[in-house]
């Protein structure tokens, strides 16, 4: 193995190295767990490029990623960090799983990242009629509050003869 290749091997980013990215990734992982519960959590990997700067990526559990590295400046601001992490996670998940992510549970459409009132959020283009306009589904990290509205009752066993709706 050449020295170049060895030095290019991506390695995990240590927790705490980029605190705002860690927090942002935790939020995005909540969205991932809420929408694709079979997926393992995403993680940050860093890979040196030509022996110079460390580029950090949002990768799947198996170490694969797709798309651009995180802009280093985004690690200094909570909103920028969340937007950057969500964007990179969307690239990685949708490209590697070959499916739009995250989907709007109401319309079945892939959502886009929009900043709403200073909060990175998932935006859906809506249905085809004027009565079904584009909408903001949830802030990044809050999809679980929508996908599982009946959460407190989920673990209750369904009993014969009883309806839980
Ligand atoms: Zn929608």
mmCIF file of C-alpha atoms and ligand atoms in Angstrom:
data_model
loop_
_atom_site.group_PDB
_atom_site.id
_atom_site.type_symbol
_atom_site.label_atom_id
_atom_site.label_comp_id
_atom_site.label_asym_id
_atom_site.label_seq_id
_atom_site.Cartn_x
_atom_site.Cartn_y
_atom_site.Cartn_z
ATOM 1 C CA UNK A 1 0.000 0.000 0.000
ATOM 2 C CA UNK A 2 1.444 3.382 -0.951
ATOM 3 C CA UNK A 3 2.002 6.046 1.722
ATOM 4 C CA UNK A 4 -0.471 8.251 -0.148
ATOM 5 C CA UNK A 5 -3.170 5.643 -0.001
ATOM 6 C CA UNK A 6 -2.557 4.933 3.654
ATOM 7 C CA UNK A 7 -2.766 8.583 4.613
ATOM 8 C CA UNK A 8 -6.024 8.890 2.674
ATOM 9 C CA UNK A 9 -7.837 6.286 4.717
ATOM 10 C CA UNK A 10 -10.727 8.020 6.423
ATOM 11 C CA UNK A 11 -10.932 7.726 10.166
ATOM 12 C CA UNK A 12 -13.629 8.530 12.707
ATOM 13 C CA UNK A 13 -13.786 12.062 14.022
ATOM 14 C CA UNK A 14 -13.391 12.033 17.785
ATOM 15 C CA UNK A 15 -16.429 13.086 19.756
ATOM 16 C CA UNK A 16 -15.918 16.621 21.044
ATOM 17 C CA UNK A 17 -13.528 17.630 18.294
ATOM 18 C CA UNK A 18 -16.307 19.614 16.598
ATOM 19 C CA UNK A 19 -19.004 20.042 19.290
ATOM 20 C CA UNK A 20 -21.508 21.866 17.066
ATOM 21 C CA UNK A 21 -21.226 19.226 14.374
ATOM 22 C CA UNK A 22 -21.719 16.540 17.024
ATOM 23 C CA UNK A 23 -24.916 18.212 18.242
ATOM 24 C CA UNK A 24 -26.166 18.700 14.707
ATOM 25 C CA UNK A 25 -25.467 15.091 13.810
ATOM 26 C CA UNK A 26 -27.380 13.908 16.867
ATOM 27 C CA UNK A 27 -30.417 15.844 15.635
ATOM 28 C CA UNK A 28 -30.122 14.516 12.093
ATOM 29 C CA UNK A 29 -29.735 10.999 13.442
ATOM 30 C CA UNK A 30 -33.055 11.465 15.237
ATOM 31 C CA UNK A 31 -34.650 12.254 11.894
ATOM 32 C CA UNK A 32 -32.980 9.208 10.390
ATOM 33 C CA UNK A 33 -34.215 6.948 13.191
ATOM 34 C CA UNK A 34 -37.724 8.350 12.836
ATOM 35 C CA UNK A 35 -37.901 7.827 9.079
ATOM 36 C CA UNK A 36 -35.577 4.877 8.387
ATOM 37 C CA UNK A 37 -35.494 2.938 11.649
ATOM 38 C CA UNK A 38 -33.450 0.114 10.146
ATOM 39 C CA UNK A 39 -30.527 2.395 9.364
ATOM 40 C CA UNK A 40 -27.639 2.658 11.757
ATOM 41 C CA UNK A 41 -26.662 6.128 12.884
ATOM 42 C CA UNK A 42 -24.576 8.373 10.684
ATOM 43 C CA UNK A 43 -21.129 9.372 11.827
ATOM 44 C CA UNK A 44 -18.397 11.847 11.008
ATOM 45 C CA UNK A 45 -15.300 10.688 9.180
ATOM 46 C CA UNK A 46 -12.263 12.702 8.299
ATOM 47 C CA UNK A 47 -9.993 12.120 5.383
ATOM 48 C CA UNK A 48 -6.801 13.988 4.630
ATOM 49 C CA UNK A 49 -6.624 15.278 1.086
ATOM 50 C CA UNK A 50 -3.172 15.143 -0.461
ATOM 51 C CA UNK A 51 -1.741 15.220 3.030
ATOM 52 C CA UNK A 52 -3.112 18.697 3.717
ATOM 53 C CA UNK A 53 -6.420 19.746 5.251
ATOM 54 C CA UNK A 54 -8.680 17.236 6.934
ATOM 55 C CA UNK A 55 -11.987 17.013 5.158
ATOM 56 C CA UNK A 56 -14.887 15.849 7.288
ATOM 57 C CA UNK A 57 -17.789 13.892 5.831
ATOM 58 C CA UNK A 58 -21.121 12.608 7.083
ATOM 59 C CA UNK A 59 -20.866 8.879 6.492
ATOM 60 C CA UNK A 60 -23.027 5.820 6.882
ATOM 61 C CA UNK A 61 -22.174 3.387 9.654
ATOM 62 C CA UNK A 62 -20.166 1.363 7.119
ATOM 63 C CA UNK A 63 -17.941 4.348 6.380
ATOM 64 C CA UNK A 64 -19.352 5.212 2.943
ATOM 65 C CA UNK A 65 -20.390 8.729 2.081
ATOM 66 C CA UNK A 66 -21.518 10.718 -0.915
ATOM 67 C CA UNK A 67 -21.151 14.373 -1.746
ATOM 68 C CA UNK A 68 -19.034 17.212 -0.513
ATOM 69 C CA UNK A 69 -17.114 17.540 2.702
ATOM 70 C CA UNK A 70 -18.405 19.865 5.405
ATOM 71 C CA UNK A 71 -17.403 23.503 5.094
ATOM 72 C CA UNK A 72 -14.948 23.969 7.985
ATOM 73 C CA UNK A 73 -16.475 27.361 8.896
ATOM 74 C CA UNK A 74 -19.831 25.700 9.537
ATOM 75 C CA UNK A 75 -18.369 24.134 12.691
ATOM 76 C CA UNK A 76 -18.354 27.571 14.352
ATOM 77 C CA UNK A 77 -22.067 28.394 14.261
ATOM 78 C CA UNK A 78 -25.003 26.254 15.456
ATOM 79 C CA UNK A 79 -27.325 27.093 12.560
ATOM 80 C CA UNK A 80 -24.627 26.696 9.913
ATOM 81 C CA UNK A 81 -23.519 23.455 11.542
ATOM 82 C CA UNK A 82 -27.012 22.001 11.458
ATOM 83 C CA UNK A 83 -27.622 23.107 7.880
ATOM 84 C CA UNK A 84 -24.290 21.685 6.742
ATOM 85 C CA UNK A 85 -24.745 18.382 8.546
ATOM 86 C CA UNK A 86 -28.345 17.944 7.356
ATOM 87 C CA UNK A 87 -27.352 18.715 3.776
ATOM 88 C CA UNK A 88 -24.424 16.300 3.842
ATOM 89 C CA UNK A 89 -26.528 13.614 5.525
ATOM 90 C CA UNK A 90 -29.215 13.990 2.886
ATOM 91 C CA UNK A 91 -26.617 13.527 0.128
ATOM 92 C CA UNK A 92 -25.116 10.473 1.761
ATOM 93 C CA UNK A 93 -28.371 8.744 2.657
ATOM 94 C CA UNK A 94 -30.269 9.456 -0.558
ATOM 95 C CA UNK A 95 -27.384 8.598 -2.879
ATOM 96 C CA UNK A 96 -26.168 5.480 -1.106
ATOM 97 C CA UNK A 97 -29.648 4.079 -0.480
ATOM 98 C CA UNK A 98 -30.908 5.193 -3.890
ATOM 99 C CA UNK A 99 -33.998 6.810 -2.463
ATOM 100 C CA UNK A 100 -35.182 10.291 -1.648
ATOM 101 C CA UNK A 101 -34.657 11.148 1.997
ATOM 102 C CA UNK A 102 -36.281 12.341 4.112
ATOM 103 C CA UNK A 103 -39.779 11.826 2.740
ATOM 104 C CA UNK A 104 -42.779 13.897 3.727
ATOM 105 C CA UNK A 105 -45.065 11.314 5.325
ATOM 106 C CA UNK A 106 -48.070 13.295 4.138
ATOM 107 C CA UNK A 107 -47.144 13.557 0.449
ATOM 108 C CA UNK A 108 -44.502 10.902 -0.061
ATOM 109 C CA UNK A 109 -42.155 13.487 -1.536
ATOM 110 C CA UNK A 110 -38.486 13.990 -0.860
ATOM 111 C CA UNK A 111 -38.046 17.112 1.220
ATOM 112 C CA UNK A 112 -35.628 19.978 0.839
ATOM 113 C CA UNK A 113 -33.582 21.808 3.376
ATOM 114 C CA UNK A 114 -34.831 25.374 3.987
ATOM 115 C CA UNK A 115 -33.954 27.815 6.678
ATOM 116 C CA UNK A 116 -37.166 28.993 8.342
ATOM 117 C CA UNK A 117 -36.910 31.735 10.970
ATOM 118 C CA UNK A 118 -33.257 30.912 11.397
ATOM 119 C CA UNK A 119 -33.983 27.227 11.873
ATOM 120 C CA UNK A 120 -32.871 24.624 9.311
ATOM 121 C CA UNK A 121 -36.067 22.792 8.412
ATOM 122 C CA UNK A 122 -37.439 20.158 6.072
ATOM 123 C CA UNK A 123 -39.622 21.693 3.359
ATOM 124 C CA UNK A 124 -42.032 19.777 1.141
ATOM 125 C CA UNK A 125 -43.312 20.991 -2.234
ATOM 126 C CA UNK A 126 -46.826 19.834 -1.333
ATOM 127 C CA UNK A 127 -49.524 18.280 -3.450
ATOM 128 C CA UNK A 128 -50.643 19.202 -6.932
ATOM 129 C CA UNK A 129 -53.715 21.202 -5.999
ATOM 130 C CA UNK A 130 -53.824 24.766 -4.657
ATOM 131 C CA UNK A 131 -55.449 23.353 -1.526
ATOM 132 C CA UNK A 132 -52.344 21.362 -0.828
ATOM 133 C CA UNK A 133 -49.551 23.935 -0.811
ATOM 134 C CA UNK A 134 -45.887 23.644 -0.076
ATOM 135 C CA UNK A 135 -45.244 23.399 3.621
ATOM 136 C CA UNK A 136 -42.556 23.179 6.222
ATOM 137 C CA UNK A 137 -42.795 19.702 7.676
ATOM 138 C CA UNK A 138 -40.581 20.076 10.720
ATOM 139 C CA UNK A 139 -37.365 21.545 11.968
ATOM 140 C CA UNK A 140 -34.377 19.344 11.354
ATOM 141 C CA UNK A 141 -34.256 16.916 14.274
ATOM 142 C CA UNK A 142 -38.002 17.070 14.922
ATOM 143 C CA UNK A 143 -39.358 14.604 12.383
ATOM 144 C CA UNK A 144 -39.891 12.026 15.111
ATOM 145 C CA UNK A 145 -42.562 14.197 16.698
ATOM 146 C CA UNK A 146 -44.607 13.880 13.496
ATOM 147 C CA UNK A 147 -43.920 10.374 12.349
ATOM 148 C CA UNK A 148 -44.939 8.751 15.613
ATOM 149 C CA UNK A 149 -47.708 10.888 17.070
ATOM 150 C CA UNK A 150 -49.099 8.017 19.146
ATOM 151 C CA UNK A 151 -45.768 7.159 20.634
ATOM 152 C CA UNK A 152 -46.874 6.709 24.266
ATOM 153 C CA UNK A 153 -49.224 3.919 23.177
ATOM 154 C CA UNK A 154 -46.880 2.132 20.826
ATOM 155 C CA UNK A 155 -45.725 -0.496 23.251
ATOM 156 C CA UNK A 156 -49.166 -1.411 24.426
ATOM 157 C CA UNK A 157 -50.202 -4.785 23.103
ATOM 158 C CA UNK A 158 -53.217 -4.773 20.911
ATOM 159 C CA UNK A 159 -55.853 -6.803 22.693
ATOM 160 C CA UNK A 160 -58.574 -8.721 20.919
ATOM 161 C CA UNK A 161 -61.848 -6.839 20.958
ATOM 162 C CA UNK A 162 -60.201 -3.566 21.921
ATOM 163 C CA UNK A 163 -59.547 -0.772 19.514
ATOM 164 C CA UNK A 164 -56.873 1.716 20.348
ATOM 165 C CA UNK A 165 -57.999 4.527 18.071
HETATM 166 ZN ZN1 LIG B 1 -45.630 17.268 2.266
#
